[in-house]
Tab-separated table of C-alpha atoms in Angstrom:
chain	number	residue	atom	x	y	z
A	1	UNK	CA	98.981	-31.173	50.020
A	2	UNK	CA	102.508	-32.566	49.909
A	3	UNK	CA	101.408	-35.415	47.610
A	4	UNK	CA	103.706	-38.441	47.755
A	5	UNK	CA	106.894	-38.056	49.762
A	6	UNK	CA	109.856	-40.422	49.940
A	7	UNK	CA	112.873	-40.596	52.220
A	8	UNK	CA	115.803	-40.810	51.945
A	9	UNK	CA	116.627	-39.246	48.576
A	10	UNK	CA	119.876	-41.140	48.298
A	11	UNK	CA	121.387	-44.057	50.202
A	12	UNK	CA	124.551	-46.131	49.986
A	13	UNK	CA	124.523	-49.602	51.524
A	14	UNK	CA	126.987	-52.412	51.827
A	15	UNK	CA	126.023	-55.898	50.702
A	16	UNK	CA	124.070	-57.633	53.432
A	17	UNK	CA	122.845	-54.514	55.196
A	18	UNK	CA	119.143	-53.900	55.688
A	19	UNK	CA	117.195	-50.689	55.414
A	20	UNK	CA	113.714	-49.241	55.038
A	21	UNK	CA	112.629	-46.839	52.331
A	22	UNK	CA	109.847	-44.603	53.549
A	23	UNK	CA	106.806	-43.514	51.552
A	24	UNK	CA	103.888	-41.372	52.677
A	25	UNK	CA	100.921	-39.765	50.939
A	26	UNK	CA	98.379	-37.239	52.176
A	27	UNK	CA	95.711	-37.695	49.483
A	28	UNK	CA	93.785	-40.448	51.281
A	29	UNK	CA	94.539	-42.867	48.450
A	30	UNK	CA	93.741	-46.516	49.052
A	31	UNK	CA	96.178	-47.893	46.481
A	32	UNK	CA	99.945	-47.580	46.948
A	33	UNK	CA	102.785	-49.247	45.107
A	34	UNK	CA	106.547	-49.527	44.887
A	35	UNK	CA	108.452	-49.603	41.597
A	36	UNK	CA	112.086	-49.863	40.705
A	37	UNK	CA	113.478	-48.175	37.625
A	38	UNK	CA	116.571	-49.463	35.878
A	39	UNK	CA	118.100	-48.193	32.618
A	40	UNK	CA	116.317	-49.602	29.570
A	41	UNK	CA	113.833	-51.609	31.637
A	42	UNK	CA	111.177	-49.096	32.546
A	43	UNK	CA	109.277	-49.179	35.802
A	44	UNK	CA	108.775	-52.610	37.355
A	45	UNK	CA	106.272	-53.227	40.123
A	46	UNK	CA	107.748	-54.640	43.346
A	47	UNK	CA	104.820	-54.717	45.784
A	48	UNK	CA	101.494	-52.996	46.067
A	49	UNK	CA	98.720	-52.437	48.567
A	50	UNK	CA	94.994	-51.919	48.012
A	51	UNK	CA	94.391	-50.644	51.531
A	52	UNK	CA	95.612	-50.748	55.109
A	53	UNK	CA	96.518	-54.295	56.104
A	54	UNK	CA	96.432	-55.624	52.524
A	55	UNK	CA	99.548	-56.120	50.406
A	56	UNK	CA	100.482	-58.250	47.423
A	57	UNK	CA	103.472	-59.031	45.245
A	58	UNK	CA	104.224	-57.413	41.933
A	59	UNK	CA	106.569	-58.442	39.145
A	60	UNK	CA	109.879	-58.365	41.081
A	61	UNK	CA	109.188	-58.947	44.822
A	62	UNK	CA	112.197	-61.054	45.841
A	63	UNK	CA	114.409	-59.458	48.471
A	64	UNK	CA	111.792	-56.900	49.515
A	65	UNK	CA	109.122	-56.772	52.218
A	66	UNK	CA	106.239	-54.371	52.723
A	67	UNK	CA	103.529	-53.696	55.252
A	68	UNK	CA	100.647	-51.225	55.378
A	69	UNK	CA	99.488	-50.369	58.865
A	70	UNK	CA	97.951	-46.995	57.926
A	71	UNK	CA	96.413	-45.483	54.789
A	72	UNK	CA	99.172	-42.863	54.641
A	73	UNK	CA	102.361	-44.943	54.916
A	74	UNK	CA	103.805	-47.765	52.845
A	75	UNK	CA	107.436	-48.585	53.754
A	76	UNK	CA	109.623	-50.872	51.660
A	77	UNK	CA	112.175	-53.022	53.490
A	78	UNK	CA	115.317	-54.479	52.010
A	79	UNK	CA	116.150	-57.486	54.134
A	80	UNK	CA	119.743	-58.134	53.012
A	81	UNK	CA	120.883	-55.731	50.326
A	82	UNK	CA	122.538	-57.056	47.177
A	83	UNK	CA	124.285	-55.163	44.347
A	84	UNK	CA	121.414	-56.209	42.037
A	85	UNK	CA	119.154	-53.978	44.125
A	86	UNK	CA	121.041	-50.876	43.040
A	87	UNK	CA	118.290	-48.873	41.403
A	88	UNK	CA	115.974	-45.904	41.685
A	89	UNK	CA	112.869	-46.664	43.729
A	90	UNK	CA	109.570	-44.882	43.247
A	91	UNK	CA	106.489	-44.979	45.396
A	92	UNK	CA	103.110	-44.162	43.842
A	93	UNK	CA	99.530	-43.818	45.008
A	94	UNK	CA	96.078	-43.611	43.455
A	95	UNK	CA	92.412	-43.922	44.382
A	96	UNK	CA	92.384	-47.361	42.800
A	97	UNK	CA	95.066	-49.433	41.146
A	98	UNK	CA	94.241	-48.708	37.538
A	99	UNK	CA	93.572	-45.009	37.812
A	100	UNK	CA	96.027	-42.132	37.593
A	101	UNK	CA	98.993	-42.852	39.818
A	102	UNK	CA	100.905	-40.046	41.492
A	103	UNK	CA	104.605	-40.658	41.990
A	104	UNK	CA	107.038	-39.581	44.649
A	105	UNK	CA	110.445	-38.028	43.842
A	106	UNK	CA	112.301	-41.321	44.178
A	107	UNK	CA	115.083	-42.831	46.275
A	108	UNK	CA	118.416	-43.608	44.632
A	109	UNK	CA	119.978	-46.676	46.187
A	110	UNK	CA	123.542	-47.842	45.642
A	111	UNK	CA	124.564	-51.223	47.045
A	112	UNK	CA	128.287	-51.858	47.149
B	1	UNK	CA	101.206	-61.413	29.454
B	2	UNK	CA	100.691	-57.683	29.054
B	3	UNK	CA	103.384	-55.888	27.063
B	4	UNK	CA	104.072	-52.245	26.284
B	5	UNK	CA	106.764	-51.196	23.804
B	6	UNK	CA	107.850	-47.643	23.130
B	7	UNK	CA	109.756	-46.301	20.131
B	8	UNK	CA	112.083	-44.745	19.432
B	9	UNK	CA	114.257	-45.155	22.521
B	10	UNK	CA	115.683	-41.687	21.967
B	11	UNK	CA	114.713	-38.768	19.744
B	12	UNK	CA	116.519	-35.529	19.075
B	13	UNK	CA	114.558	-32.669	17.518
B	14	UNK	CA	115.322	-29.115	16.615
B	15	UNK	CA	113.120	-26.529	18.297
B	16	UNK	CA	109.928	-26.239	16.243
B	17	UNK	CA	110.370	-29.632	14.539
B	18	UNK	CA	107.173	-31.607	15.153
B	19	UNK	CA	107.244	-35.383	15.631
B	20	UNK	CA	105.484	-38.339	17.239
B	21	UNK	CA	106.354	-40.926	19.873
B	22	UNK	CA	104.910	-44.409	19.590
B	23	UNK	CA	103.547	-46.756	22.249
B	24	UNK	CA	102.472	-50.234	21.137
B	25	UNK	CA	100.555	-52.344	23.595
B	26	UNK	CA	99.377	-55.922	23.918
B	27	UNK	CA	96.920	-56.256	26.771
B	28	UNK	CA	93.729	-58.178	27.206
B	29	UNK	CA	90.850	-55.747	27.377
B	30	UNK	CA	92.483	-52.335	27.653
B	31	UNK	CA	91.091	-50.380	30.591
B	32	UNK	CA	93.342	-47.338	30.203
B	33	UNK	CA	96.459	-46.065	28.411
B	34	UNK	CA	98.498	-43.566	30.414
B	35	UNK	CA	101.200	-41.099	29.388
B	36	UNK	CA	103.712	-39.678	31.858
B	37	UNK	CA	106.567	-37.223	31.586
B	38	UNK	CA	109.736	-37.794	33.623
B	39	UNK	CA	112.443	-35.199	34.115
B	40	UNK	CA	115.958	-36.294	35.154
B	41	UNK	CA	116.157	-37.118	38.851
B	42	UNK	CA	112.395	-36.815	39.380
B	43	UNK	CA	109.353	-39.035	39.543
B	44	UNK	CA	106.983	-39.496	36.589
B	45	UNK	CA	104.397	-36.748	36.173
B	46	UNK	CA	100.954	-37.641	34.828
B	47	UNK	CA	99.986	-36.226	31.419
B	48	UNK	CA	97.005	-38.090	29.908
B	49	UNK	CA	94.713	-41.083	30.216
B	50	UNK	CA	92.992	-42.552	27.136
B	51	UNK	CA	90.296	-45.194	27.410
B	52	UNK	CA	88.982	-46.059	23.955
B	53	UNK	CA	90.177	-46.181	20.353
B	54	UNK	CA	89.707	-42.868	18.608
B	55	UNK	CA	90.051	-40.838	21.766
B	56	UNK	CA	92.362	-37.818	21.727
B	57	UNK	CA	93.575	-35.476	24.460
B	58	UNK	CA	95.641	-32.311	24.239
B	59	UNK	CA	97.755	-30.256	26.571
B	60	UNK	CA	99.724	-27.318	25.245
B	61	UNK	CA	102.037	-28.711	22.516
B	62	UNK	CA	101.187	-32.355	23.271
B	63	UNK	CA	98.391	-34.457	21.818
B	64	UNK	CA	97.826	-38.099	22.673
B	65	UNK	CA	95.835	-40.430	20.435
B	66	UNK	CA	94.764	-44.059	20.785
B	67	UNK	CA	94.060	-46.902	18.364
B	68	UNK	CA	93.311	-50.543	19.144
B	69	UNK	CA	97.020	-51.427	19.110
B	70	UNK	CA	98.954	-48.184	19.567
B	71	UNK	CA	99.044	-44.796	21.148
B	72	UNK	CA	100.894	-41.798	19.789
B	73	UNK	CA	102.147	-38.723	21.570
B	74	UNK	CA	102.348	-35.946	19.005
B	75	UNK	CA	104.580	-33.001	19.826
B	76	UNK	CA	103.879	-29.870	17.817
B	77	UNK	CA	106.560	-27.167	17.521
B	78	UNK	CA	108.486	-28.439	20.544
B	79	UNK	CA	110.562	-26.208	22.785
B	80	UNK	CA	113.710	-27.113	24.756
B	81	UNK	CA	111.619	-27.317	27.931
B	82	UNK	CA	109.775	-30.282	26.404
B	83	UNK	CA	112.978	-32.316	26.752
B	84	UNK	CA	112.242	-35.260	29.055
B	85	UNK	CA	111.591	-38.978	29.036
B	86	UNK	CA	108.036	-39.847	28.074
B	87	UNK	CA	106.564	-43.043	29.509
B	88	UNK	CA	103.428	-44.858	28.538
B	89	UNK	CA	101.632	-47.490	30.579
B	90	UNK	CA	98.628	-49.732	30.033
B	91	UNK	CA	96.107	-51.327	32.327
B	92	UNK	CA	94.358	-54.501	31.227
B	93	UNK	CA	90.872	-55.456	32.246
B	94	UNK	CA	92.062	-58.217	34.554
B	95	UNK	CA	94.806	-56.277	36.307
B	96	UNK	CA	94.783	-53.537	38.894
B	97	UNK	CA	98.357	-52.644	38.086
B	98	UNK	CA	99.935	-50.771	35.220
B	99	UNK	CA	102.464	-52.200	32.757
B	100	UNK	CA	105.024	-49.581	31.754
B	101	UNK	CA	107.079	-49.203	28.601
B	102	UNK	CA	110.762	-48.347	28.855
B	103	UNK	CA	110.248	-44.779	27.665
B	104	UNK	CA	111.374	-42.412	24.910
B	105	UNK	CA	114.047	-39.896	25.817
B	106	UNK	CA	113.261	-36.681	23.947
B	107	UNK	CA	115.833	-33.936	23.489
B	108	UNK	CA	114.799	-30.656	21.880
B	109	UNK	CA	117.709	-28.544	20.749
B	110	UNK	CA	117.458	-24.727	20.645
């Protein structure tokens, strides 16, 4: 099993550009989530999904969209990038939301 | 509102010098306390889950313990390869999500 995979590993955007961060898992997990990690602030939940077709907002959802059309994939869309979205983004999955979450390697995003 | 606070923010130890990392939590009806290890440039890696006060779990030089208000990660005779950031997270009874602390950056010097 590859576990949780994320692409790209690193991305530079200009303010106002849009992009999609990809996340996939091959463990047949129902629960998937997106976090951002900033220095001194820990991991903050952006959006999560409890199954295909079901998504909900986390702590910091503004400026991000998600959809879940399959169990395996959970892309995160930045609609109009802002410098405040410069961060490291992690995708995670688990059998259920409160159980052990398995994290991907992360995507480093720089917005100029 | 659920809160998780980790201390210290950073810790430097000499190889073989045992110590403990602290994770204080305020959640309504704890349903799980999780410890993760994170190496630079990588995603968090799961270490332990604790569910009730008094519970302990061990893995190599690491031992995690849980009380009603805190969890400790004890590191016995650490080695340089134990250097990493250690994260704790808590799940409350009403939430499906985890609340993370900001982590303790551990450096073990040879």
